[in-house]
Short mmCIF file of C-alpha atoms in Angstrom, two decimals:
data_model
loop_
_atom_site.label_atom_id
_atom_site.label_comp_id
_atom_site.label_asym_id
_atom_site.label_seq_id
_atom_site.Cartn_x
_atom_site.Cartn_y
_atom_site.Cartn_z
CA UNK A 1 3.38 5.09 -13.44
CA UNK A 2 1.90 6.16 -16.62
CA UNK A 3 0.94 9.59 -15.10
CA UNK A 4 4.57 9.97 -13.81
CA UNK A 5 5.85 9.22 -17.27
CA UNK A 6 3.46 11.87 -18.70
CA UNK A 7 4.81 14.46 -16.20
CA UNK A 8 8.39 13.57 -17.11
CA UNK A 9 7.65 14.04 -20.73
CA UNK A 10 5.93 17.39 -20.05
CA UNK A 11 9.02 18.66 -18.10
CA UNK A 12 11.22 17.68 -21.09
CA UNK A 13 8.79 19.52 -23.56
CA UNK A 14 7.72 16.21 -25.25
CA UNK A 15 3.98 17.23 -25.22
CA UNK A 16 2.86 14.67 -27.81
CA UNK A 17 4.46 11.78 -25.88
CA UNK A 18 3.13 13.29 -22.58
CA UNK A 19 -0.40 13.20 -23.96
CA UNK A 20 -0.28 9.59 -24.94
CA UNK A 21 0.88 8.57 -21.39
CA UNK A 22 -1.94 10.78 -19.86
CA UNK A 23 -4.70 9.37 -21.97
CA UNK A 24 -3.61 5.76 -21.12
CA UNK A 25 -3.37 6.82 -17.43
CA UNK A 26 -6.78 8.43 -17.54
CA UNK A 27 -8.39 5.19 -18.78
CA UNK A 28 -6.80 3.13 -15.92
CA UNK A 29 -7.89 5.90 -13.29
CA UNK A 30 -11.37 5.96 -14.65
CA UNK A 31 -11.66 2.20 -14.70
CA UNK A 32 -10.63 1.78 -10.95
CA UNK A 33 -12.57 4.80 -9.92
CA UNK A 34 -9.50 6.78 -8.52
CA UNK A 35 -11.09 10.30 -8.64
CA UNK A 36 -8.02 12.14 -7.31
CA UNK A 37 -5.77 10.71 -10.06
CA UNK A 38 -8.55 11.50 -12.68
CA UNK A 39 -8.64 15.00 -11.60
CA UNK A 40 -4.77 15.40 -11.71
CA UNK A 41 -4.57 13.76 -15.18
CA UNK A 42 -7.50 15.95 -16.59
CA UNK A 43 -5.63 19.04 -15.30
CA UNK A 44 -2.33 17.91 -16.98
CA UNK A 45 -4.12 17.22 -20.32
CA UNK A 46 -5.75 20.66 -20.10
CA UNK A 47 -2.36 22.29 -19.35
CA UNK A 48 -0.84 20.62 -22.46
CA UNK A 49 -3.69 22.00 -24.67
CA UNK A 50 -3.31 25.47 -22.92
CA UNK A 51 0.43 25.51 -23.77
CA UNK A 52 -0.36 24.82 -27.37
CA UNK A 53 -3.00 27.64 -27.53
CA UNK A 54 -6.08 25.41 -27.58
CA UNK A 55 -7.86 27.01 -24.81
CA UNK A 56 -11.20 25.71 -25.58
CA UNK A 57 -10.14 22.09 -25.30
CA UNK A 58 -8.08 23.07 -22.27
CA UNK A 59 -11.29 24.40 -20.64
CA UNK A 60 -13.04 21.12 -21.41
CA UNK A 61 -10.65 19.16 -19.49
CA UNK A 62 -10.39 21.59 -16.65
CA UNK A 63 -14.13 21.52 -16.34
CA UNK A 64 -14.11 17.81 -16.06
CA UNK A 65 -11.43 18.19 -13.28
CA UNK A 66 -13.46 20.70 -11.57
CA UNK A 67 -16.66 18.55 -11.62
CA UNK A 68 -14.75 15.53 -10.26
CA UNK A 69 -13.25 17.69 -7.52
CA UNK A 70 -16.68 18.42 -6.26
CA UNK A 71 -16.93 14.60 -5.48
CA UNK A 72 -13.63 14.47 -3.66
CA UNK A 73 -13.30 17.47 -1.37
CA UNK A 74 -11.01 15.66 1.03
CA UNK A 75 -8.43 14.63 -1.55
CA UNK A 76 -4.94 15.77 -0.42
CA UNK A 77 -3.82 16.27 -4.02
CA UNK A 78 -6.61 18.78 -4.76
CA UNK A 79 -4.77 21.95 -3.52
CA UNK A 80 -1.88 21.36 -5.90
CA UNK A 81 -4.38 20.52 -8.62
CA UNK A 82 -6.31 23.63 -8.02
CA UNK A 83 -3.21 25.80 -8.29
CA UNK A 84 -2.44 24.19 -11.69
CA UNK A 85 -6.01 24.70 -12.81
CA UNK A 86 -5.80 28.37 -11.68
CA UNK A 87 -2.85 28.91 -13.89
CA UNK A 88 -4.82 27.89 -16.94
CA UNK A 89 -7.89 29.89 -16.03
CA UNK A 90 -5.65 32.90 -15.67
CA UNK A 91 -4.22 32.28 -19.10
CA UNK A 92 -7.69 32.19 -20.49
CA UNK A 93 -8.62 35.33 -18.76
CA UNK A 94 -10.98 33.91 -16.19
CA UNK A 95 -9.33 35.71 -13.27
CA UNK A 96 -12.19 35.33 -10.79
CA UNK A 97 -12.23 31.48 -11.06
CA UNK A 98 -8.44 31.43 -10.96
CA UNK A 99 -8.33 33.42 -7.69
CA UNK A 100 -11.11 31.16 -6.17
CA UNK A 101 -8.89 28.16 -6.77
CA UNK A 102 -5.83 29.83 -5.46
CA UNK A 103 -7.52 30.86 -2.30
CA UNK A 104 -8.63 27.20 -1.68
CA UNK A 105 -5.10 26.18 -1.99
CA UNK A 106 -3.70 28.93 0.16
CA UNK A 107 -5.82 27.66 3.02
CA UNK A 108 -4.45 24.15 2.76
CA UNK A 109 -0.87 25.28 2.26
CA UNK A 110 -1.02 27.72 5.34
CA UNK A 111 -2.62 24.94 7.50
CA UNK A 112 0.11 22.37 6.57
CA UNK A 113 2.96 25.03 6.43
CA UNK A 114 3.99 24.02 2.93
CA UNK A 115 5.90 27.17 2.28
CA UNK A 116 7.22 26.65 -1.25
CA UNK A 117 3.72 25.92 -2.65
CA UNK A 118 2.40 28.87 -0.61
CA UNK A 119 5.03 31.07 -2.09
CA UNK A 120 3.93 29.92 -5.58
CA UNK A 121 0.27 30.69 -4.59
CA UNK A 122 1.03 34.21 -3.59
CA UNK A 123 3.02 34.77 -6.78
CA UNK A 124 0.14 33.67 -8.90
CA UNK A 125 -2.26 35.87 -7.10
CA UNK A 126 0.18 38.81 -7.48
CA UNK A 127 0.67 38.09 -11.20
CA UNK A 128 -3.16 37.90 -11.85
CA UNK A 129 -3.48 41.32 -9.99
CA UNK A 130 -0.81 42.66 -12.08
CA UNK A 131 -2.65 41.51 -15.34
CA UNK A 132 -5.57 43.43 -14.12
CA UNK A 133 -3.36 46.51 -13.41
CA UNK A 134 -4.24 46.21 -9.61
CA UNK A 135 -0.61 47.33 -8.61
CA UNK A 136 -1.10 47.79 -4.96
CA UNK A 137 -2.82 44.35 -4.52
CA UNK A 138 -0.19 42.76 -6.81
CA UNK A 139 2.72 44.08 -4.68
CA UNK A 140 1.19 42.77 -1.49
CA UNK A 141 1.08 39.22 -2.72
CA UNK A 142 4.44 39.42 -4.56
CA UNK A 143 6.15 40.62 -1.33
CA UNK A 144 4.58 37.75 0.56
CA UNK A 145 5.89 35.28 -2.01
CA UNK A 146 9.44 36.93 -1.88
CA UNK A 147 9.37 36.68 1.93
CA UNK A 148 8.77 32.94 1.79
CA UNK A 149 11.52 32.54 -0.91
CA UNK A 150 13.94 34.21 1.46
CA UNK A 151 13.04 31.71 4.22
CA UNK A 152 13.54 28.72 1.97
CA UNK A 153 16.20 29.98 -0.47
CA UNK A 154 13.62 28.94 -3.14
CA UNK A 155 15.46 29.67 -6.38
CA UNK A 156 12.61 28.69 -8.67
CA UNK A 157 10.25 30.94 -6.68
CA UNK A 158 12.69 33.78 -6.89
CA UNK A 159 12.88 33.40 -10.71
CA UNK A 160 8.99 33.79 -10.94
CA UNK A 161 8.66 36.54 -8.17
CA UNK A 162 11.44 38.66 -9.68
CA UNK A 163 9.96 38.41 -13.09
CA UNK A 164 6.58 39.56 -11.73
CA UNK A 165 8.20 42.40 -9.76
CA UNK A 166 10.07 43.64 -12.77
CA UNK A 167 6.72 43.94 -14.57
CA UNK A 168 5.21 45.70 -11.65
CA UNK A 169 7.96 48.37 -11.53
CA UNK A 170 7.95 48.74 -15.29
CA UNK A 171 4.16 49.26 -15.10
CA UNK A 172 4.68 51.98 -12.67
CA UNK A 173 7.56 53.45 -14.73
CA UNK A 174 10.21 52.82 -12.14
CA UNK A 175 12.88 51.97 -14.65
CA UNK A 176 15.76 51.40 -12.24
CA UNK A 177 13.79 48.79 -10.13
CA UNK A 178 12.45 47.24 -13.32
CA UNK A 179 16.06 46.77 -14.59
CA UNK A 180 17.25 45.34 -11.24
CA UNK A 181 14.53 42.74 -11.02
CA UNK A 182 14.58 42.06 -14.72
CA UNK A 183 18.30 41.19 -14.48
CA UNK A 184 17.75 39.09 -11.42
CA UNK A 185 14.89 37.00 -12.82
CA UNK A 186 17.03 36.51 -16.08
CA UNK A 187 19.88 35.26 -13.90
CA UNK A 188 17.62 32.80 -12.00
CA UNK A 189 15.81 31.80 -15.15
CA UNK A 190 19.10 30.98 -17.02
CA UNK A 191 20.59 29.19 -13.90
CA UNK A 192 17.47 26.99 -13.72
CA UNK A 193 16.83 26.88 -17.47
CA UNK A 194 13.28 27.99 -17.29
CA UNK A 195 12.53 28.96 -20.77
CA UNK A 196 9.42 31.15 -20.18
CA UNK A 197 11.22 33.20 -17.51
CA UNK A 198 14.28 33.71 -19.84
CA UNK A 199 12.06 34.74 -22.60
CA UNK A 200 9.94 37.15 -20.49
CA UNK A 201 12.89 38.67 -18.76
CA UNK A 202 14.42 39.60 -22.04
CA UNK A 203 11.26 41.20 -23.13
CA UNK A 204 11.11 43.34 -19.95
CA UNK A 205 14.68 44.35 -20.18
CA UNK A 206 14.28 45.32 -23.84
CA UNK A 207 11.33 47.67 -22.78
CA UNK A 208 13.32 48.93 -19.77
CA UNK A 209 16.57 49.99 -21.74
CA UNK A 210 14.47 51.48 -24.50
CA UNK A 211 12.76 53.82 -21.89
CA UNK A 212 16.21 54.55 -20.52
CA UNK A 213 17.31 55.51 -23.97
CA UNK A 214 20.00 52.71 -24.28
CA UNK A 215 18.69 51.43 -27.71
CA UNK A 216 21.83 49.11 -28.10
CA UNK A 217 20.94 47.09 -25.03
CA UNK A 218 17.30 47.32 -25.84
CA UNK A 219 17.94 45.83 -29.18
CA UNK A 220 20.04 43.02 -27.94
CA UNK A 221 17.53 41.99 -25.40
CA UNK A 222 14.61 42.32 -27.89
CA UNK A 223 16.56 40.23 -30.36
CA UNK A 224 17.09 37.48 -27.80
CA UNK A 225 13.34 37.62 -26.95
CA UNK A 226 12.34 37.33 -30.52
CA UNK A 227 14.63 34.43 -31.14
CA UNK A 228 13.10 32.45 -28.16
CA UNK A 229 9.69 33.49 -29.13
CA UNK A 230 10.25 32.26 -32.71
CA UNK A 231 11.69 28.93 -31.41
CA UNK A 232 8.72 28.66 -28.95
CA UNK A 233 6.21 29.32 -31.69
CA UNK A 234 7.72 26.79 -34.06
CA UNK A 235 8.00 24.17 -31.30
CA UNK A 236 4.37 24.93 -30.31
CA UNK A 237 3.28 24.34 -33.90
CA UNK A 238 5.04 21.16 -34.04
CA UNK A 239 3.77 19.98 -30.65
CA UNK A 240 0.37 20.85 -31.68
CA UNK A 241 0.56 18.64 -34.58
CA UNK A 242 2.27 16.02 -32.46
CA UNK A 243 -0.53 16.11 -29.87
CA UNK A 244 -3.17 15.57 -32.58
CA UNK A 245 -1.08 12.90 -34.17
CA UNK A 246 -0.42 11.07 -31.03
CA UNK A 247 -4.11 11.22 -29.97
CA UNK A 248 -4.98 9.61 -33.28
CA UNK A 249 -2.29 7.08 -32.81
CA UNK A 250 -3.70 6.23 -29.31
CA UNK A 251 -7.10 5.95 -30.65
CA UNK A 252 -5.83 3.62 -33.45
CA UNK A 253 -3.95 1.54 -30.83
CA UNK A 254 -7.07 1.35 -28.78
CA UNK A 255 -9.10 0.12 -31.78
CA UNK A 256 -6.31 -2.38 -32.74
CA UNK A 257 -6.42 -3.69 -29.20
CA UNK A 258 -10.18 -3.99 -29.24
CA UNK A 259 -10.04 -5.99 -32.51
CA UNK A 260 -7.42 -8.35 -31.09
CA UNK A 261 -9.41 -8.75 -27.95
CA UNK A 262 -12.53 -9.44 -29.92
CA UNK A 263 -10.61 -12.13 -31.98
CA UNK A 264 -9.39 -13.74 -28.73
CA UNK A 265 -12.97 -13.53 -27.33
CA UNK A 266 -14.35 -15.22 -30.52
CA UNK A 267 -11.68 -17.96 -30.28
CA UNK A 268 -12.55 -18.56 -26.69
CA UNK A 269 -16.12 -18.71 -27.62
CA UNK A 270 -15.51 -21.33 -30.14
CA UNK A 271 -13.74 -23.27 -27.51
CA UNK A 272 -16.68 -22.75 -25.14
CA UNK A 273 -19.24 -23.72 -27.75
CA UNK A 274 -17.16 -26.84 -28.73
CA UNK A 275 -17.02 -27.76 -25.02
CA UNK A 276 -20.69 -27.23 -24.43
CA UNK A 277 -21.47 -29.26 -27.55
CA UNK A 278 -19.33 -32.12 -26.39
CA UNK A 279 -21.06 -31.95 -23.00
CA UNK A 280 -24.38 -32.06 -24.62
CA UNK A 281 -23.47 -35.08 -26.73
CA UNK A 282 -22.07 -36.78 -23.66
CA UNK A 283 -25.31 -36.12 -21.71
CA UNK A 284 -27.37 -37.47 -24.59
CA UNK A 285 -25.13 -40.68 -24.73
CA UNK A 286 -25.40 -41.14 -20.83
CA UNK A 287 -29.16 -40.59 -20.97
CA UNK A 288 -29.37 -43.02 -23.92
CA UNK A 289 -27.33 -45.59 -21.99
CA UNK A 290 -29.32 -45.13 -18.93
CA UNK A 291 -32.50 -45.70 -20.73
CA UNK A 292 -31.08 -48.59 -22.59
CA UNK A 293 -30.09 -50.22 -19.26
CA UNK A 294 -33.49 -49.58 -17.93
CA UNK A 295 -35.22 -51.08 -20.93
CA UNK A 296 -32.94 -54.05 -20.83
CA UNK A 297 -33.69 -54.63 -17.19
CA UNK A 298 -37.45 -54.48 -17.97
CA UNK A 299 -37.28 -56.87 -20.98
CA UNK A 300 -35.01 -59.23 -18.97
CA UNK A 301 -37.49 -59.38 -16.18
CA UNK A 302 -40.44 -59.96 -18.60
CA UNK A 303 -38.50 -62.75 -20.30
CA UNK A 304 -37.75 -64.41 -17.06
CA UNK A 305 -41.43 -64.27 -16.07
CA UNK A 306 -42.50 -65.87 -19.45
CA UNK A 307 -39.86 -68.50 -19.17
CA UNK A 308 -41.24 -69.33 -15.59
CA UNK A 309 -44.82 -69.55 -17.05
CA UNK A 310 -43.66 -71.95 -19.87
CA UNK A 311 -41.84 -74.16 -17.47
#
């Protein structure tokens, strides 16, 4: 439940609230030994830090997830987790590690015929190849992803694939195709309200129209991009502070809970000590009564014997 709340907050862009939920969920998962959930939560936390530009902290949580995954190779959630991890490694420039994880996911998704996630896997591989300027390799995977989107009418997939294809054609200086796919990705991005797709599409279109010599449109798209970039940067800064603050608040809440628990334990100990003390006193009293009764019987018997002698 805590993990799902964290995921909901992440979708809404409430990173600070999401982190608080993930941290609490992680404690529960670790306590009960749920390795699969611990892996997912560590990846989610790493993703949050990655979004806020703290790649070093993101890598720390991803490494924890990776180490845990080695203990749970049969976990069905791992292919999805690997794909999310790959995205973070790609953002950090570790393309080799990212591709390794995507390949593991692809094997699972192909075997289970999970086409939407398979499309996303191919799109990620294509985008990574594009970053490395491996255009032939990039196109192969992007076309595979698009083909799966066609089978499913996968609108979110289209948004990502068309954005990547617009970058691909712009990289090869095919301006008309870059414009076509840039407009398509912007359309899908706006329909689905995917902020990153909208922002990147505006940037691609600004570059495209600049190369076409249409500086008015280039200026309009660049202005839209810069406005979104500024909003994103401001929000990222605020969220970064929020994440730090929420972590501190979470730690303070933990300390307060520990203090309260210790008080309760101390109180319970007092009751226990009182009970033990009362039991000890009762035991002493019973032993004393037993010994007194025993002595009384002894003295009574001796007195009777003396009386008989006197008689």
